[in-house]
Amino acid sequence: MDFLREEYIAMFAKLLSRFACLQAVLGTLAVLSSPCLLTNVFAEEYPHQVVDTIEVPRDRLLAIEQELAFLRARDSQQQMQQNTPQDSFIEGDIALVSNNQFTCGQSTSCGCLDLPSEGFACDCCHCQCYPCLCPLPEAPCIECPHVSTLSPYFNVSVFGALKLDMLFGGARAISPGTPFFLAPGVSPGFENNYVSIHARQSTLGAAFTGPQFGGFQSGGTLITMFFNDNVVADQYGLLPLQAFGELRNQDWRFAAGLQFDVFSPGIPTVLPFSALAASGNAGNSFRGQLRVERFLYPSEEKQWTLQFALSEPVVSTIDSKFRLLEDNGWPNVEGRIALGLGAVQGQGAAAKRPFEVGVSGVVGQLRSTEPAVRQVVANVWGVAVDYRWKVNDFWGFQGEMYTGQGLGTYNGGILQNLNATTLQSIRTSGGFGEVYCYWTPCLHSHFGYGVDNPLDRDLDPAISAAGRTRNSTVFANAIWDVNATFRIGCELTWRETSYISLSDNEGLGFQTQFQWAF
């Protein structure tokens, strides 16, 4: 019994001790919860302790505690980065500047980014993210003058890409570095293969952002490429692709300058600059243009886009023979209406809805003059349907179909506008289709077919034996986005070109591409 009594006394003593500690803690919390810390009250409660009298506001104390927590987290992250320098990332959202269909989410606690969807096996980083989705460490800052403008109202962002293209073909193209169509077949026993290694697809651009006024954001874009002004000439030069200024808001866009066509805007995902032009991809030429666009939003997941443009009738970028044509004193008129469905994905110029279908058209005139002989005015018109559907994160498809006449300057009719004898417009029809698949967020492939088929009877075999009656391309490629700046691609093609009187030609082609985007 004495033993039990001693145990009870010891337990009671421990309880009293813990109660005294709890009372002290509650007293301290009561002081902290007051508007300020009154240490004189603390001194009255504990007269045996000597404390200086300091008043600290409660909001200041909370700020100090938050800063302390932040410094501890930062020190922990720096220590982790020192241990594994290859895992140093910039946290936040990031989207690849490419055709990648994936967008990273918020950063996770381990420092990498959330995967966009399930179903892929992770293979990089200590927290296993895909390398093309991982932000890269920023380049070190260099003390030097920054880009500025004479006008203090504009900011300039410079961008571009350095590219090396290597093309190998079994049948010689008219322009080996930019294969629009194949040259006529050669006699038996003669070689027809070719190779082209160049960097003419390298681009340099600048985006201008100006002041807001009247409810519109002002800005502009300038993009150049290192092709000659006649792309078929296969020489280096400086080729302006875009040079326009704009005013835009959520509902309207007004733009003036050098822009891509409103008519037939679809473009396949291929490596050559020709992009199936003259082989099923009409439109996408660049010409002086005054454009108005209207955006309507019946709901958050539905958008109507209305586009209208007055544009230059004759462009001579692809074929120097276009310089023999002239306008008839009136601009071409282009228009398009499109419906987009689904939530917007991506940001800025890359923002798209998963599904879109559009109908576009163009009307105009071309004039041919034989001095002191005759003058003929030929009508130009075209109608096109373009479509695009990202079915899910793994695959989707896109394409377009068109028909019309006099579409040579719009990359249709295998770059042929007029009959050499009658000087009347050549009628043509064509289109392309593409299916793409993302094997992983970093590796994607695109498979497609394009064909351009002018009406044979609109061509004149007696005058133009080199008249092209049909041109088609089958393509398959694989594009690896190593990271947000570096890309490697390879593409296999089969091209066929038919002529009125000359020998037809067909052959296999292979292209590799290395790209550094900045």
XYZ file of C-alpha atoms in Angstrom:
518
model
C 0.000 0.000 0.000
C 2.843 2.364 0.794
C 4.231 1.580 -2.672
C 0.918 2.505 -4.333
C 0.614 5.637 -2.227
C 4.040 6.813 -3.388
C 3.063 6.139 -7.049
C -0.141 8.201 -6.706
C 1.790 11.074 -5.086
C 4.315 11.054 -7.939
C 1.583 11.061 -10.592
C -0.224 13.916 -8.839
C 2.994 15.926 -8.755
C 3.492 15.448 -12.503
C -0.074 16.601 -13.179
C 0.461 19.755 -11.091
C 3.685 20.472 -12.977
C 2.014 20.099 -16.385
C -0.909 22.272 -15.254
C 1.521 25.020 -14.205
C 3.215 24.845 -17.625
C -0.144 24.992 -19.386
C -1.160 28.014 -17.330
C 2.055 29.809 -18.307
C 1.487 29.068 -21.993
C -2.121 30.316 -21.838
C -0.932 33.468 -20.134
C 1.607 34.093 -22.892
C -1.017 33.495 -25.636
C -3.323 35.962 -23.950
C -0.617 38.589 -24.095
C 0.112 37.820 -27.775
C -3.561 38.151 -28.700
C -3.718 41.711 -27.372
C -3.217 44.690 -29.772
C 0.378 45.003 -28.597
C 2.801 43.195 -26.328
C 2.783 44.967 -22.964
C 5.859 43.645 -21.274
C 5.057 45.541 -18.088
C 2.066 43.243 -17.611
C 4.418 40.323 -18.183
C 6.690 41.769 -15.519
C 3.829 42.015 -13.043
C 2.929 38.402 -13.683
C 6.547 37.307 -13.294
C 8.217 39.882 -11.009
C 11.365 37.769 -10.612
C 12.274 38.308 -14.298
C 13.739 41.565 -15.672
C 12.429 42.474 -19.149
C 12.823 45.643 -21.216
C 9.609 47.426 -22.141
C 9.040 47.106 -25.979
C 5.783 47.506 -27.884
C 5.364 45.440 -31.107
C 2.119 45.643 -33.188
C 0.433 42.319 -33.832
C 0.371 42.752 -37.650
C 4.126 43.392 -37.576
C 4.640 40.216 -35.556
C 2.619 38.196 -38.088
C 4.652 39.684 -40.945
C 7.886 38.686 -39.197
C 6.591 35.150 -38.726
C 5.620 34.889 -42.425
C 9.017 36.211 -43.529
C 10.747 33.708 -41.265
C 8.739 30.849 -42.799
C 9.600 32.067 -46.311
C 13.328 32.286 -45.510
C 13.305 28.783 -44.080
C 11.570 27.419 -47.214
C 14.003 29.253 -49.494
C 17.032 27.966 -47.600
C 15.645 24.462 -47.877
C 15.108 24.832 -51.632
C 18.606 26.290 -52.154
C 20.101 23.401 -50.255
C 18.174 20.984 -52.493
C 19.389 22.778 -55.633
C 23.002 22.605 -54.433
C 22.657 18.885 -53.925
C 21.033 18.329 -57.368
C 21.871 21.293 -59.666
C 20.186 19.676 -62.697
C 16.851 19.889 -60.868
C 16.872 23.676 -60.524
C 13.661 25.011 -62.059
C 11.675 28.170 -62.410
C 8.331 27.568 -60.774
C 5.081 28.597 -62.425
C 3.151 28.009 -65.619
C 4.975 27.348 -68.904
C 3.857 26.516 -72.462
C 6.207 25.271 -75.167
C 6.671 27.648 -78.088
C 5.888 24.911 -80.566
C 3.070 22.694 -81.721
C 3.063 20.912 -78.375
C -0.485 20.320 -77.204
C 0.357 20.248 -73.492
C 0.591 23.057 -70.960
C 2.201 22.657 -67.560
C 0.227 23.189 -64.398
C 1.295 24.774 -61.122
C 4.550 23.729 -59.544
C 4.455 20.887 -57.053
C 6.045 20.888 -53.641
C 9.101 19.072 -54.971
C 9.913 21.836 -57.466
C 8.841 20.264 -60.764
C 5.617 20.834 -62.649
C 2.431 18.796 -62.626
C 1.917 16.553 -65.642
C -1.015 17.684 -67.799
C -2.671 14.302 -67.891
C -2.303 10.744 -66.770
C -1.125 7.830 -68.833
C 2.523 8.753 -69.461
C 5.510 7.241 -67.731
C 7.642 9.969 -66.148
C 11.326 9.847 -66.968
C 13.168 12.913 -65.714
C 13.811 15.140 -62.705
C 13.913 14.037 -59.107
C 10.119 14.359 -59.108
C 9.843 12.857 -62.609
C 8.549 15.474 -65.036
C 8.988 15.491 -68.812
C 12.027 17.553 -69.847
C 10.158 19.530 -72.503
C 7.679 20.621 -69.818
C 10.357 21.590 -67.305
C 11.337 25.276 -67.279
C 15.009 25.931 -67.970
C 17.230 28.018 -65.695
C 17.415 31.601 -66.886
C 20.528 32.745 -68.728
C 22.857 34.900 -66.593
C 22.218 38.619 -66.842
C 24.783 40.569 -68.866
C 25.372 44.225 -68.118
C 24.718 45.882 -71.459
C 22.273 48.358 -73.048
C 18.762 47.006 -73.471
C 16.624 47.184 -76.612
C 14.786 50.495 -76.698
C 12.818 52.590 -79.168
C 12.966 56.257 -80.050
C 9.340 56.491 -79.023
C 8.920 56.088 -75.254
C 5.462 54.597 -75.722
C 6.458 51.167 -77.084
C 8.114 48.081 -75.622
C 9.967 45.626 -77.882
C 10.398 41.869 -77.418
C 12.854 40.176 -79.782
C 12.367 36.510 -80.679
C 13.307 34.045 -83.381
C 14.715 30.627 -84.190
C 17.976 29.292 -85.586
C 17.403 26.309 -87.883
C 19.494 23.899 -89.887
C 17.681 21.864 -92.556
C 19.145 18.861 -94.339
C 17.094 17.575 -97.292
C 17.791 14.448 -99.313
C 15.656 13.468 -102.328
C 15.529 10.714 -104.879
C 13.718 12.950 -107.410
C 14.959 16.492 -107.897
C 12.659 19.293 -106.788
C 12.363 22.622 -108.609
C 13.836 24.240 -105.491
C 15.865 21.604 -103.609
C 15.843 23.543 -100.356
C 12.099 24.294 -100.612
C 10.357 21.423 -102.431
C 7.127 22.803 -103.871
C 6.978 20.274 -106.719
C 9.308 17.980 -108.647
C 11.112 18.830 -111.876
C 10.234 16.814 -115.002
C 11.624 13.289 -115.065
C 15.074 12.769 -116.629
C 16.086 10.303 -119.299
C 16.883 6.739 -118.222
C 20.393 6.351 -116.885
C 20.688 9.929 -115.625
C 20.828 10.739 -111.911
C 17.919 12.634 -110.373
C 18.739 12.732 -106.663
C 19.728 15.868 -104.724
C 20.826 17.208 -101.335
C 20.362 20.634 -99.722
C 21.803 21.784 -96.392
C 20.883 25.326 -95.402
C 19.727 27.647 -92.626
C 17.362 29.849 -94.639
C 14.404 28.913 -92.429
C 16.004 30.744 -89.506
C 13.733 33.571 -88.397
C 14.129 36.852 -86.555
C 11.193 38.797 -85.205
C 10.099 41.523 -82.863
C 6.796 42.088 -81.090
C 5.820 45.678 -80.287
C 3.484 46.589 -77.451
C 2.246 50.157 -77.269
C -0.141 52.258 -75.236
C -3.815 51.555 -74.717
C -6.294 54.115 -75.953
C -9.964 54.130 -76.814
C -10.384 50.692 -75.286
C -7.797 49.122 -77.632
C -4.318 47.741 -77.084
C -1.863 48.902 -79.728
C 0.994 46.758 -80.968
C 2.608 45.123 -83.953
C 4.765 42.289 -85.238
C 7.792 42.087 -87.535
C 9.108 38.684 -88.727
C 11.760 38.010 -91.339
C 13.348 34.856 -92.759
C 16.640 34.383 -94.609
C 15.201 33.378 -97.998
C 15.668 35.420 -101.132
C 12.660 37.473 -102.289
C 12.118 34.739 -104.923
C 11.955 31.580 -102.803
C 12.321 29.277 -105.822
C 15.710 30.867 -106.565
C 17.076 28.896 -103.598
C 19.389 31.690 -102.405
C 20.004 33.515 -99.144
C 18.473 36.918 -98.623
C 16.066 38.668 -96.305
C 12.384 37.805 -96.786
C 9.761 39.787 -94.821
C 6.986 37.479 -93.617
C 4.994 39.757 -91.310
C 5.136 43.497 -90.796
C 1.906 44.924 -89.402
C 0.498 47.154 -86.721
C -2.745 46.469 -84.920
C -5.361 47.720 -82.480
C -7.253 45.010 -80.643
C -9.387 44.169 -77.665
C -11.545 41.203 -76.732
C -14.171 41.978 -79.388
C -12.333 43.668 -82.287
C -9.026 43.656 -84.141
C -7.872 46.190 -86.745
C -4.587 45.470 -88.529
C -2.684 46.984 -91.440
C 0.523 45.796 -93.101
C 2.096 42.601 -94.413
C 0.018 39.644 -93.171
C -0.898 36.068 -94.019
C -4.006 35.439 -96.130
C -7.470 35.388 -94.628
C -8.414 32.932 -97.367
C -7.663 29.265 -96.561
C -5.559 29.798 -93.388
C -4.992 26.119 -92.485
C -1.388 24.886 -92.509
C -0.017 21.362 -92.036
C 2.704 20.525 -89.531
C 5.657 19.777 -91.810
C 9.325 20.733 -91.762
C 9.867 22.509 -95.151
C 9.055 26.175 -95.585
C 6.858 25.239 -98.569
C 4.349 23.638 -96.164
C 2.534 21.740 -98.967
C 2.071 24.924 -100.997
C 1.289 23.861 -104.609
C 0.404 20.472 -103.132
C -2.933 20.985 -101.398
C -2.273 23.931 -99.094
C -3.699 27.097 -100.626
C -3.451 30.386 -98.810
C -0.677 31.265 -96.336
C 1.001 33.630 -98.739
C 1.853 37.038 -97.282
C 0.709 40.275 -98.845
C -0.100 43.867 -97.992
C -3.466 43.878 -96.307
C -5.988 45.983 -94.406
C -7.941 43.698 -92.070
C -10.902 43.910 -89.696
C -11.853 41.086 -87.332
C -14.857 40.687 -85.035
C -15.124 38.178 -82.174
C -18.476 37.085 -80.746
C -18.901 34.966 -77.596
C -22.361 33.395 -77.191
C -20.930 31.459 -74.231
C -17.600 30.782 -72.543
C -17.046 27.698 -74.722
C -18.260 29.091 -78.044
C -16.744 31.762 -80.281
C -17.610 33.165 -83.692
C -14.814 34.854 -85.653
C -15.599 37.169 -88.595
C -12.701 38.390 -90.790
C -12.631 40.812 -93.707
C -9.621 42.094 -95.658
C -8.611 44.173 -98.665
C -5.346 42.758 -99.998
C -2.683 43.067 -102.695
C -3.734 41.102 -105.824
C -0.246 40.053 -107.002
C 2.597 38.693 -104.888
C 5.855 37.528 -106.492
C 7.479 35.653 -103.633
C 7.166 32.103 -104.985
C 7.334 32.406 -108.770
C 9.102 35.179 -110.645
C 6.588 34.726 -113.515
C 3.966 36.406 -111.325
C 5.760 39.674 -112.015
C 4.408 39.514 -115.569
C 0.895 39.919 -114.158
C -0.660 43.129 -112.974
C -3.630 44.128 -110.940
C -6.740 45.608 -112.530
C -6.876 48.643 -110.276
C -8.846 46.968 -107.481
C -7.714 45.097 -104.361
C -8.673 41.510 -103.717
C -11.444 41.002 -101.176
C -11.007 38.186 -98.649
C -13.395 37.019 -95.958
C -13.828 34.212 -93.449
C -16.297 33.081 -90.799
C -15.299 30.473 -88.221
C -16.877 28.730 -85.238
C -14.715 27.608 -82.308
C -15.943 25.282 -79.564
C -14.460 24.341 -76.194
C -12.503 26.170 -73.538
C -9.574 28.291 -74.710
C -6.233 26.482 -74.343
C -2.898 28.271 -74.336
C -2.085 31.940 -74.008
C -1.434 34.861 -76.299
C -1.137 34.184 -80.008
C -1.048 30.421 -79.321
C -4.467 30.424 -77.613
C -6.896 28.104 -79.428
C -10.116 26.263 -78.859
C -10.019 22.462 -79.309
C -12.450 22.500 -82.234
C -12.758 25.025 -85.057
C -14.310 24.997 -88.502
C -14.219 27.898 -90.938
C -15.385 28.907 -94.411
C -13.373 31.477 -96.361
C -13.388 33.070 -99.795
C -11.561 35.477 -102.087
C -12.523 37.458 -105.198
C -10.345 39.643 -107.409
C -8.964 40.225 -110.885
C -5.684 39.873 -112.789
C -4.795 41.736 -115.976
C -2.431 40.634 -118.751
C -1.290 43.021 -121.460
C 0.438 42.360 -124.772
C 1.482 45.836 -125.967
C -0.396 46.920 -129.088
C -1.965 43.447 -129.337
C -4.485 42.680 -126.619
C -5.358 43.092 -122.977
C -7.215 40.387 -121.005
C -8.771 40.663 -117.555
C -9.092 37.297 -115.766
C -11.322 36.742 -112.740
C -9.929 35.314 -109.508
C -12.111 33.557 -106.958
C -11.816 30.790 -104.398
C -13.807 29.068 -101.669
C -12.216 27.005 -98.891
C -13.239 25.035 -95.803
C -10.722 24.578 -92.993
C -11.172 22.424 -89.904
C -9.243 21.469 -86.788
C -10.148 19.193 -83.866
C -7.950 18.322 -80.907
C -9.815 15.189 -79.849
C -7.831 14.827 -76.622
C -4.302 15.314 -75.318
C -3.056 12.357 -77.357
C -4.363 12.888 -80.890
C -6.331 15.094 -83.253
C -6.632 16.091 -86.892
C -6.848 19.115 -89.175
C -7.089 19.990 -92.845
C -8.705 22.078 -95.551
C -10.350 21.796 -98.979
C -10.586 24.484 -101.648
C -11.688 25.166 -105.184
C -11.459 28.210 -107.439
C -9.574 29.783 -110.331
C -6.555 32.029 -110.752
C -5.211 30.921 -107.333
C -1.524 30.732 -108.290
C -0.610 33.696 -106.096
C -2.517 31.968 -103.281
C -0.313 28.838 -103.585
C -3.030 26.963 -105.511
C -3.111 25.571 -109.032
C 0.474 24.280 -108.560
C 1.514 27.945 -108.721
C -0.227 28.507 -112.095
C -2.610 31.418 -112.652
C -3.451 31.742 -116.357
C -3.605 29.775 -119.589
C -0.616 30.801 -121.706
C -2.744 31.141 -124.881
C -6.090 32.524 -123.769
C -4.741 34.374 -120.696
C -7.823 33.160 -118.822
C -7.753 31.833 -115.250
C -6.882 28.190 -114.579
C -9.439 26.346 -112.464
C -8.179 24.072 -109.707
C -9.233 22.066 -106.639
C -7.278 20.480 -103.824
C -6.706 20.168 -100.125
C -4.801 18.382 -97.400
C -5.548 16.283 -94.329
C -3.383 15.596 -91.291
C -3.614 13.316 -88.247
C -1.272 13.967 -85.341
C -0.411 11.950 -82.257
C 1.493 12.897 -79.102
C 3.327 9.760 -78.013
C 4.574 11.714 -74.998
C 4.326 15.421 -74.202
C 7.791 15.800 -75.780
C 7.487 13.519 -78.825
C 4.788 13.937 -81.467
C 4.202 12.707 -85.027
C 2.130 14.043 -87.917
C 0.841 12.033 -90.874
C -0.875 13.565 -93.878
C -1.588 13.866 -97.578
C -2.046 16.858 -99.860
C -2.994 17.214 -103.524
C -3.447 20.079 -105.991
C -5.278 19.193 -109.219
C -5.756 21.915 -111.867
C -8.294 21.293 -114.590
C -6.345 19.781 -117.503
C -8.342 21.460 -120.273
C -7.553 24.888 -118.819
C -3.874 24.294 -119.607
C -2.445 24.704 -123.122
C -0.120 21.839 -124.157
C 0.839 23.568 -127.427
C 2.258 26.601 -125.632
C 3.255 25.333 -122.203
C 4.577 21.764 -122.324
C 5.809 22.245 -118.759
C 2.256 22.868 -117.551
C 1.652 20.930 -114.332
C -1.547 18.891 -114.151
C -1.281 17.273 -110.706
C 0.985 17.482 -107.660
C 0.648 15.406 -104.486
C 2.629 14.751 -101.300
C 2.432 12.086 -98.595
C 4.307 12.948 -95.391
C 5.112 11.419 -92.005
C 7.331 13.018 -89.400
C 8.524 12.812 -85.811
C 9.309 15.943 -83.797
C 11.138 15.781 -80.483
C 10.903 18.848 -78.237
C 14.033 18.240 -76.171
C 13.154 21.203 -73.976
C 11.448 24.579 -74.285
C 14.124 25.908 -76.668
C 15.662 22.993 -78.596
C 13.886 20.759 -81.122
C 14.921 17.932 -83.450
C 12.682 16.753 -86.296
C 12.794 14.262 -89.145
C 10.332 13.801 -92.002
C 9.759 11.281 -94.767
C 7.858 12.297 -97.932
C 6.702 10.815 -101.219
C 6.057 13.365 -103.979
C 4.487 12.965 -107.409
C 4.246 15.667 -110.093
C 2.504 15.204 -113.460
C 3.038 17.347 -116.589
C 1.089 17.970 -119.804
C 3.779 16.781 -122.224
C 6.999 16.363 -120.236
C 7.861 13.247 -118.263
C 6.163 12.851 -114.916
C 8.323 12.477 -111.826
C 8.021 10.869 -108.413
C 10.391 10.103 -105.596
C 11.184 9.707 -101.922
C 12.491 12.536 -99.776
C 13.950 12.783 -96.295
C 14.550 15.876 -94.178
C 16.044 16.510 -90.759
C 15.834 19.783 -88.853
C 17.535 21.244 -85.791
C 15.973 24.291 -84.165
C 17.029 26.610 -81.361
C 14.192 28.995 -80.461
C 14.720 32.165 -78.454
